[in-house]
Amino acid sequence: MSDKPRKFKGGVHPNDSKALSAAKAVQDAPLLDSYNVIVHQNIGAPPEVIVKKGDTVKKGDLLAKASGFVSVPLHAPTSGTVSALEKCPGPTCISVPSITITADGEDAWGDCMEPISDWQNADPAALKQRVADAGIVGMGGAGFPSHVKLSPNKPIDTLILNGAECEPYLTADHRLMLEEAEKVVLGAAILARILGLNGATIGVENNKPDAIEELNKIAGKYNVKVQGLRVNYPQGAEKQLIYALTGREVPIGGLPMDAGCVVQNVASAAAVTDAVINGRPLIERITTVTGEPLVNPGNWRFRLGTPISKALELAGGIKTQPAKLLLGGPMMGFAQNSLDVTVMKNTSGILLIPVETASQYTSEPCIRCGRCVEVCPMDILPATISQAVENERFDWSAQLNVMACIECGSCSYVCPSHRPLNQHFKRAKAEIAAARRKEQKK
Ligand code: SF4
Ligand code: SF4
């Protein structure tokens, strides 16, 4: 591991707008009368619901059990009664199954899981099972089950914690590292034990010097190294992070394990500490609620199932009319059409974009300026792929490696013709995946 991080190719420097919430300490959101918990909160198979209407539950009780290896369980955010099993607005603007818990106000924990305080001597397999049982996923936005990444089928020599938080506006990971540094570092050490490694590295963008300082105060105790990173979006993308810290390139179509690495988000690592040391499943997370239209942007610890409308209320409501509501950051987040969608395990941000910065442009023909090629961190050809998609030549876009696109949005950001490049690539990937599924069925 180099002491000087390498620069990955490309990337962009959007105005980060982090000052709106970076200095705001995490506040615990008050207990609500009810929570609407979306069932499918992980990449992979949705968990299988095991409660029915009328059941009483305690905080941390199982609501749904994992339904396969790439799946995680879901737990109750508070104690109360299962008052409905219905559909509610989901993060992709499609209705999704959810479980409504009407709170009893006691917020009493159930039996949950036994703490494993002597984690240094615990069986790594038992620790990994605990990560799975606690329902932990990639909390930076990916939602990929954490225990799956801890079961690589290739040799691993490096564990990296992703504390880059390179998306503009988001400061939830920053506040977590600053306020709960020990939890993050201890989580790194537990993850390292699971992988049979003697340490880990936490990568943090250099625009969070206070978080780097806090982490460094305790990192040595757990043989964890903290590495400052160049501020450049998308520094927190797995492949770019691995390259910056190790100089290794993940092959196209490959995974971090192909470069001997496992990458976990810092909030996921903190959730591992909660699961192992405190015996607590993942029922809450820190989320940034921000944007210029808000009266009081900040960071809150929300229970899963908290409606976005409540989050905006806590942030003081709006002072100017927003143009857009996003879940996540402005580069990779998803636009929402309902305030009833609720906080999930991977909700890193709730963002209101002001009218001035969300102007609607008309897409113009490509002028072949080459800017998109210059900024693409994956070294593919956005302009040509976009042309292939416009011509519905998805086979051609596949040959041009559209599947390697990490959907970072850097190309769309710099395109002077305002071409919907990222949307083209999402469409191409979906079409290619559908064609492959069809082929497999033959
Ligand atoms: S083509 Fe994909 S990876 Fe390259 S800049 Fe555009 S969105 Fe990012
Ligand atoms: S940045 Fe836009 S206009 Fe320039 S080459 Fe790429 S797609 Fe064409």
CSV table of C-alpha atoms in Angstrom, one decimal, residues 5-372:
chain,number,residue,atom,x,y,z
A,5,PRO,CA,-2.4,7.7,-3.3
A,6,ARG,CA,-2.4,7.5,-7.1
A,7,LYS,CA,-4.5,9.6,-9.3
A,8,PHE,CA,-7.1,7.6,-11.3
A,9,LYS,CA,-7.8,8.8,-14.8
A,10,GLY,CA,-10.5,11.3,-15.4
A,11,GLY,CA,-13.1,12.4,-12.9
A,12,VAL,CA,-14.7,15.8,-12.3
A,13,HIS,CA,-14.8,18.5,-9.6
A,14,PRO,CA,-18.4,19.5,-9.1
A,15,ASN,CA,-19.1,22.2,-6.5
A,16,ASP,CA,-19.4,20.0,-3.4
A,17,SER,CA,-21.9,22.1,-1.4
A,18,LYS,CA,-20.9,20.0,1.7
A,19,ALA,CA,-20.7,23.2,3.9
A,20,LEU,CA,-24.5,23.1,4.2
A,21,SER,CA,-24.3,20.1,6.6
A,22,ALA,CA,-20.7,19.2,7.3
A,23,ALA,CA,-20.6,21.0,10.6
A,24,LYS,CA,-23.9,19.7,11.8
A,25,ALA,CA,-23.6,17.0,14.4
A,26,VAL,CA,-25.7,13.9,14.0
A,27,GLN,CA,-29.1,14.2,15.8
A,28,ASP,CA,-31.3,11.3,16.7
A,29,ALA,CA,-34.6,11.6,14.9
A,30,PRO,CA,-37.5,11.5,17.4
A,31,LEU,CA,-39.6,8.3,17.7
A,32,LEU,CA,-42.5,8.3,15.2
A,33,ASP,CA,-46.0,6.9,15.6
A,34,SER,CA,-45.3,4.5,12.8
A,35,TYR,CA,-42.7,3.3,10.3
A,36,ASN,CA,-43.2,2.0,6.8
A,37,VAL,CA,-40.4,-0.4,6.3
A,38,ILE,CA,-39.7,-1.3,2.6
A,39,VAL,CA,-39.0,-5.0,2.4
A,40,HIS,CA,-36.4,-5.2,-0.3
A,41,GLN,CA,-33.5,-3.0,0.9
A,42,ASN,CA,-30.6,-5.0,-0.5
A,43,ILE,CA,-29.2,-5.9,-3.9
A,44,GLY,CA,-30.0,-9.6,-4.5
A,45,ALA,CA,-33.1,-11.6,-3.5
A,46,PRO,CA,-35.7,-9.8,-1.4
A,47,PRO,CA,-36.1,-11.2,2.1
A,48,GLU,CA,-39.1,-13.4,2.9
A,49,VAL,CA,-41.6,-11.7,5.2
A,50,ILE,CA,-42.3,-13.7,8.3
A,51,VAL,CA,-44.8,-11.5,10.2
A,52,LYS,CA,-48.4,-11.0,9.6
A,53,LYS,CA,-50.9,-8.2,10.3
A,54,GLY,CA,-51.6,-7.9,14.1
A,55,ASP,CA,-48.3,-9.4,15.2
A,56,THR,CA,-46.5,-7.6,18.0
A,57,VAL,CA,-42.8,-7.1,17.7
A,58,LYS,CA,-40.0,-5.7,19.7
A,59,LYS,CA,-37.2,-3.5,18.4
A,60,GLY,CA,-34.7,-5.6,16.4
A,61,ASP,CA,-37.1,-8.6,15.9
A,62,LEU,CA,-37.0,-10.3,12.6
A,63,LEU,CA,-39.6,-9.0,10.1
A,64,ALA,CA,-38.3,-10.9,7.1
A,65,LYS,CA,-35.6,-13.6,6.8
A,66,ALA,CA,-32.9,-13.8,4.1
A,67,SER,CA,-34.1,-15.9,1.1
A,68,GLY,CA,-30.7,-17.0,-0.3
A,69,PHE,CA,-27.0,-16.3,-0.1
A,70,VAL,CA,-27.3,-12.9,-1.8
A,71,SER,CA,-30.0,-11.6,0.5
A,72,VAL,CA,-30.2,-10.2,4.1
A,73,PRO,CA,-32.8,-10.2,6.8
A,74,LEU,CA,-34.9,-7.2,7.9
A,75,HIS,CA,-35.5,-6.2,11.5
A,76,ALA,CA,-38.1,-4.1,13.3
A,77,PRO,CA,-37.1,-0.4,13.8
A,78,THR,CA,-39.1,-0.1,17.0
A,79,SER,CA,-41.5,-2.1,19.2
A,80,GLY,CA,-45.1,-2.1,18.3
A,81,THR,CA,-47.7,-3.9,16.1
A,82,VAL,CA,-47.5,-4.9,12.5
A,83,SER,CA,-50.5,-2.8,11.3
A,84,ALA,CA,-50.3,-3.4,7.6
A,85,LEU,CA,-48.5,-5.4,4.9
A,86,GLU,CA,-49.1,-3.2,1.8
A,87,LYS,CA,-47.4,-1.6,-1.1
A,88,CYS,CA,-45.8,1.9,-0.7
A,89,PRO,CA,-43.8,4.2,-3.0
A,90,GLY,CA,-40.3,2.8,-3.6
A,91,PRO,CA,-37.0,4.6,-4.3
A,92,THR,CA,-37.3,3.9,-8.1
A,93,CYS,CA,-40.8,5.4,-8.2
A,94,ILE,CA,-42.5,2.0,-8.4
A,95,SER,CA,-44.7,0.7,-5.6
A,96,VAL,CA,-43.0,-1.9,-3.5
A,97,PRO,CA,-44.1,-4.2,-0.6
A,98,SER,CA,-43.6,-2.7,2.8
A,99,ILE,CA,-44.4,-3.6,6.5
A,100,THR,CA,-46.0,-0.9,8.6
A,101,ILE,CA,-45.1,-0.9,12.3
A,102,THR,CA,-47.4,1.1,14.6
A,103,ALA,CA,-45.1,2.1,17.4
A,104,ASP,CA,-46.1,1.3,21.0
A,105,GLY,CA,-43.9,4.2,22.3
A,106,GLU,CA,-41.8,1.9,24.5
A,107,ASP,CA,-39.1,1.4,21.9
A,108,ALA,CA,-38.2,-1.8,23.7
A,109,TRP,CA,-35.5,-4.1,22.4
A,110,GLY,CA,-36.3,-7.8,21.7
A,111,ASP,CA,-34.0,-10.6,22.5
A,112,CYS,CA,-31.8,-9.9,19.5
A,113,MET,CA,-28.4,-11.5,19.4
A,114,GLU,CA,-25.8,-12.2,22.0
A,115,PRO,CA,-22.9,-9.8,22.0
A,116,ILE,CA,-19.5,-11.3,20.9
A,117,SER,CA,-17.3,-9.0,23.0
A,118,ASP,CA,-14.2,-11.3,22.7
A,119,TRP,CA,-14.2,-10.8,19.0
A,120,GLN,CA,-10.4,-11.2,18.8
A,121,ASN,CA,-10.7,-14.8,19.7
A,122,ALA,CA,-14.0,-15.5,18.1
A,123,ASP,CA,-14.3,-17.9,15.2
A,124,PRO,CA,-14.2,-15.8,12.0
A,125,ALA,CA,-17.0,-17.9,10.5
A,126,ALA,CA,-19.2,-17.0,13.5
A,127,LEU,CA,-18.4,-13.3,13.0
A,128,LYS,CA,-19.3,-13.5,9.4
A,129,GLN,CA,-22.5,-15.2,10.2
A,130,ARG,CA,-23.2,-12.3,12.6
A,131,VAL,CA,-22.7,-9.8,9.8
A,132,ALA,CA,-25.3,-11.8,7.7
A,133,ASP,CA,-27.7,-12.2,10.6
A,134,ALA,CA,-27.6,-8.4,11.3
A,135,GLY,CA,-28.8,-7.6,7.8
A,136,ILE,CA,-25.8,-5.4,7.0
A,137,VAL,CA,-25.4,-4.1,3.4
A,138,GLY,CA,-23.3,-1.5,1.6
A,139,MET,CA,-24.6,1.7,3.2
A,140,GLY,CA,-22.9,4.1,0.9
A,141,GLY,CA,-25.7,3.5,-1.6
A,142,ALA,CA,-24.9,0.1,-3.1
A,143,GLY,CA,-27.0,-2.0,-0.8
A,144,PHE,CA,-25.0,-5.1,-1.6
A,145,PRO,CA,-25.0,-7.7,1.3
A,146,SER,CA,-21.8,-7.2,3.3
A,147,HIS,CA,-21.4,-10.9,4.2
A,148,VAL,CA,-21.2,-11.9,0.5
A,149,LYS,CA,-18.2,-9.6,0.0
A,150,LEU,CA,-16.7,-11.4,3.0
A,151,SER,CA,-16.9,-14.8,1.2
A,152,PRO,CA,-14.5,-14.2,-1.7
A,153,ASN,CA,-13.5,-17.2,-3.8
A,154,LYS,CA,-10.1,-15.6,-4.6
A,155,PRO,CA,-7.1,-14.8,-2.3
A,156,ILE,CA,-7.5,-11.5,-0.5
A,157,ASP,CA,-4.6,-9.6,1.0
A,158,THR,CA,-6.2,-6.1,1.4
A,159,LEU,CA,-9.2,-4.7,3.2
A,160,ILE,CA,-10.3,-1.2,2.3
A,161,LEU,CA,-12.9,0.9,4.1
A,162,ASN,CA,-14.5,3.4,1.9
A,163,GLY,CA,-14.7,6.7,3.7
A,164,ALA,CA,-14.2,8.9,0.6
A,165,GLU,CA,-17.7,10.2,0.4
A,166,CYS,CA,-17.0,11.9,-2.9
A,167,GLU,CA,-20.6,12.8,-3.8
A,168,PRO,CA,-21.3,16.5,-3.5
A,169,TYR,CA,-23.7,17.5,-0.6
A,170,LEU,CA,-23.3,14.2,1.4
A,171,THR,CA,-21.7,14.4,4.8
A,172,ALA,CA,-23.2,11.5,6.7
A,173,ASP,CA,-20.1,9.3,6.5
A,174,HIS,CA,-18.0,12.4,7.4
A,175,ARG,CA,-20.0,12.9,10.6
A,176,LEU,CA,-19.9,9.2,11.4
A,177,MET,CA,-16.1,9.1,11.1
A,178,LEU,CA,-15.8,12.2,13.2
A,179,GLU,CA,-18.2,11.4,15.9
A,180,GLU,CA,-17.9,7.6,16.1
A,181,ALA,CA,-14.4,7.0,14.9
A,182,GLU,CA,-13.8,4.1,17.3
A,183,LYS,CA,-16.9,2.2,16.0
A,184,VAL,CA,-15.6,2.6,12.4
A,185,VAL,CA,-12.1,1.5,13.2
A,186,LEU,CA,-13.2,-1.4,15.4
A,187,GLY,CA,-15.5,-2.5,12.6
A,188,ALA,CA,-12.5,-2.5,10.2
A,189,ALA,CA,-10.6,-4.7,12.7
A,190,ILE,CA,-13.5,-7.2,13.0
A,191,LEU,CA,-13.9,-7.3,9.2
A,192,ALA,CA,-10.1,-7.9,8.9
A,193,ARG,CA,-10.3,-10.8,11.3
A,194,ILE,CA,-13.2,-12.4,9.3
A,195,LEU,CA,-11.0,-12.1,6.2
A,196,GLY,CA,-7.9,-13.5,8.0
A,197,LEU,CA,-6.0,-10.2,7.5
A,198,ASN,CA,-3.9,-8.3,10.0
A,199,GLY,CA,-5.2,-4.8,9.4
A,200,ALA,CA,-7.1,-2.5,7.0
A,201,THR,CA,-6.9,0.8,5.4
A,202,ILE,CA,-9.6,3.5,5.5
A,203,GLY,CA,-9.6,5.9,2.5
A,204,VAL,CA,-10.9,9.4,3.3
A,205,GLU,CA,-10.9,12.3,0.9
A,206,ASN,CA,-8.6,15.1,2.1
A,207,ASN,CA,-11.6,17.5,2.5
A,208,LYS,CA,-12.4,15.9,5.8
A,209,PRO,CA,-9.2,16.6,7.8
A,210,ASP,CA,-11.1,16.5,11.1
A,211,ALA,CA,-12.4,13.0,10.4
A,212,ILE,CA,-8.9,11.8,9.4
A,213,GLU,CA,-7.5,13.2,12.7
A,214,GLU,CA,-10.1,11.5,14.8
A,215,LEU,CA,-9.7,8.1,13.0
A,216,ASN,CA,-5.9,8.4,13.4
A,217,LYS,CA,-6.2,8.8,17.1
A,218,ILE,CA,-7.2,5.2,17.5
A,219,ALA,CA,-6.3,3.6,14.2
A,220,GLY,CA,-2.9,2.3,15.5
A,221,LYS,CA,-4.6,0.4,18.3
A,222,TYR,CA,-6.3,-1.8,15.8
A,223,ASN,CA,-3.6,-1.9,13.1
A,224,VAL,CA,-5.7,0.2,10.8
A,225,LYS,CA,-4.2,2.8,8.5
A,226,VAL,CA,-6.0,6.0,7.5
A,227,GLN,CA,-5.1,7.3,4.1
A,228,GLY,CA,-6.1,10.8,2.8
A,229,LEU,CA,-7.2,10.8,-0.8
A,230,ARG,CA,-7.3,13.4,-3.6
A,231,VAL,CA,-10.6,15.2,-3.8
A,232,ASN,CA,-11.9,14.2,-7.1
A,233,TYR,CA,-15.3,12.6,-8.0
A,234,PRO,CA,-15.7,9.5,-8.2
A,235,GLN,CA,-12.9,8.8,-5.8
A,236,GLY,CA,-15.3,6.6,-3.7
A,237,ALA,CA,-16.1,4.2,-6.6
A,238,GLU,CA,-14.6,0.8,-5.7
A,239,LYS,CA,-12.3,0.5,-8.7
A,240,GLN,CA,-11.0,4.1,-8.4
A,241,LEU,CA,-10.5,3.6,-4.6
A,242,ILE,CA,-8.6,0.4,-5.1
A,243,TYR,CA,-6.3,1.9,-7.7
A,244,ALA,CA,-5.7,5.0,-5.6
A,245,LEU,CA,-4.6,3.0,-2.6
A,246,THR,CA,-2.9,-0.1,-4.1
A,247,GLY,CA,-2.1,0.8,-7.7
A,248,ARG,CA,-4.0,-2.4,-8.7
A,249,GLU,CA,-6.5,-2.3,-11.5
A,250,VAL,CA,-9.7,-4.3,-11.3
A,251,PRO,CA,-10.2,-5.9,-14.7
A,252,ILE,CA,-13.2,-4.9,-16.9
A,253,GLY,CA,-16.1,-7.0,-15.7
A,254,GLY,CA,-14.1,-8.0,-12.6
A,255,LEU,CA,-14.7,-7.5,-8.9
A,256,PRO,CA,-12.4,-6.1,-6.2
A,257,MET,CA,-11.4,-9.7,-5.3
A,258,ASP,CA,-9.8,-10.0,-8.7
A,259,ALA,CA,-7.3,-7.4,-7.4
A,260,GLY,CA,-7.0,-9.1,-4.0
A,261,CYS,CA,-9.2,-6.6,-2.3
A,262,VAL,CA,-12.4,-6.3,-0.3
A,263,VAL,CA,-14.1,-2.9,0.0
A,264,GLN,CA,-16.7,-2.0,2.7
A,265,ASN,CA,-18.3,1.3,3.4
A,266,VAL,CA,-17.4,3.0,6.7
A,267,ALA,CA,-21.1,3.0,7.9
A,268,SER,CA,-21.3,-0.7,7.2
A,269,ALA,CA,-18.2,-1.2,9.3
A,270,ALA,CA,-19.8,0.7,12.1
A,271,ALA,CA,-22.9,-1.5,11.8
A,272,VAL,CA,-20.6,-4.5,12.1
A,273,THR,CA,-19.4,-3.2,15.4
A,274,ASP,CA,-23.0,-2.8,16.6
A,275,ALA,CA,-23.8,-6.3,15.5
A,276,VAL,CA,-20.8,-8.0,17.0
A,277,ILE,CA,-20.1,-6.0,20.1
A,278,ASN,CA,-23.6,-4.9,21.0
A,279,GLY,CA,-25.6,-7.7,19.4
A,280,ARG,CA,-27.8,-5.2,17.5
A,281,PRO,CA,-29.1,-5.7,14.0
A,282,LEU,CA,-29.2,-2.9,11.4
A,283,ILE,CA,-32.3,-0.9,12.1
A,284,GLU,CA,-31.1,2.7,11.7
A,285,ARG,CA,-28.6,4.8,9.8
A,286,ILE,CA,-27.2,8.3,9.6
A,287,THR,CA,-28.5,10.2,6.6
A,288,THR,CA,-27.7,13.7,5.3
A,289,VAL,CA,-30.8,15.8,4.7
A,290,THR,CA,-29.7,18.8,2.6
A,291,GLY,CA,-30.0,21.2,-0.3
A,292,GLU,CA,-30.2,25.0,-0.6
A,293,PRO,CA,-34.0,25.0,-0.5
A,294,LEU,CA,-34.1,23.6,3.1
A,295,VAL,CA,-34.3,25.8,6.2
A,296,ASN,CA,-31.9,23.7,8.3
A,297,PRO,CA,-29.9,21.1,6.5
A,298,GLY,CA,-28.1,18.5,8.7
A,299,ASN,CA,-27.5,14.9,9.5
A,300,TRP,CA,-29.9,12.7,11.4
A,301,ARG,CA,-30.0,9.1,12.7
A,302,PHE,CA,-33.2,7.7,11.2
A,303,ARG,CA,-34.9,4.4,11.9
A,304,LEU,CA,-35.6,2.4,8.7
A,305,GLY,CA,-39.0,3.2,7.5
A,306,THR,CA,-39.0,6.9,8.3
A,307,PRO,CA,-40.9,8.8,5.6
A,308,ILE,CA,-38.9,11.4,3.6
A,309,SER,CA,-41.6,13.9,4.5
A,310,LYS,CA,-40.7,13.6,8.2
A,311,ALA,CA,-37.0,14.0,7.4
A,312,LEU,CA,-37.7,17.2,5.5
A,313,GLU,CA,-39.8,18.4,8.5
A,314,LEU,CA,-36.9,17.8,10.8
A,315,ALA,CA,-34.7,19.9,8.5
A,316,GLY,CA,-37.1,22.8,9.0
A,317,GLY,CA,-39.0,22.4,5.8
A,318,ILE,CA,-38.4,24.4,2.7
A,319,LYS,CA,-37.7,28.1,2.3
A,320,THR,CA,-37.6,28.1,-1.5
A,321,GLN,CA,-39.3,25.8,-4.0
A,322,PRO,CA,-37.0,22.9,-5.0
A,323,ALA,CA,-36.8,21.6,-8.5
A,324,LYS,CA,-36.0,18.0,-7.6
A,325,LEU,CA,-35.9,15.6,-4.7
A,326,LEU,CA,-33.2,13.0,-4.8
A,327,LEU,CA,-32.3,10.0,-2.7
A,328,GLY,CA,-28.5,9.9,-2.6
A,329,GLY,CA,-26.1,12.5,-4.0
A,330,PRO,CA,-26.6,14.7,-7.1
A,331,MET,CA,-24.3,12.6,-9.3
A,332,MET,CA,-25.7,9.1,-8.7
A,333,GLY,CA,-28.9,9.7,-6.7
A,334,PHE,CA,-32.4,8.8,-7.8
A,335,ALA,CA,-35.1,11.4,-8.4
A,336,GLN,CA,-38.2,10.8,-6.4
A,337,ASN,CA,-41.9,11.7,-7.1
A,338,SER,CA,-43.3,11.0,-3.6
A,339,LEU,CA,-42.5,12.2,-0.1
A,340,ASP,CA,-43.9,8.9,1.2
A,341,VAL,CA,-40.8,6.9,0.2
A,342,THR,CA,-39.0,5.9,3.4
A,343,VAL,CA,-35.4,5.7,4.6
A,344,MET,CA,-33.7,2.5,3.7
A,345,LYS,CA,-30.4,0.9,4.7
A,346,ASN,CA,-28.6,2.6,1.8
A,347,THR,CA,-30.2,6.0,2.0
A,348,SER,CA,-27.1,8.1,2.4
A,349,GLY,CA,-28.8,11.4,1.5
A,350,ILE,CA,-32.1,13.1,1.0
A,351,LEU,CA,-31.4,16.1,-1.3
A,352,LEU,CA,-33.4,19.0,-2.5
A,353,ILE,CA,-32.0,20.5,-5.6
A,354,PRO,CA,-32.7,24.2,-6.1
A,355,VAL,CA,-34.3,25.4,-9.3
A,356,GLU,CA,-31.2,27.4,-10.4
A,357,THR,CA,-29.0,24.3,-10.5
A,358,ALA,CA,-31.6,21.9,-12.0
A,359,SER,CA,-32.3,23.8,-15.2
A,360,GLN,CA,-33.8,21.6,-17.8
A,361,TYR,CA,-31.6,21.7,-21.0
A,362,THR,CA,-32.5,20.4,-24.4
A,363,SER,CA,-30.2,17.7,-25.5
A,364,GLU,CA,-28.3,18.7,-28.6
A,365,PRO,CA,-26.3,16.6,-31.1
A,366,CYS,CA,-22.8,15.6,-30.1
A,367,ILE,CA,-20.1,18.1,-31.2
A,368,ARG,CA,-17.3,15.6,-30.7
A,369,CYS,CA,-15.5,17.8,-28.2
A,370,GLY,CA,-14.1,14.7,-26.5
A,371,ARG,CA,-14.8,16.1,-22.9
A,372,CYS,CA,-16.7,13.0,-21.9
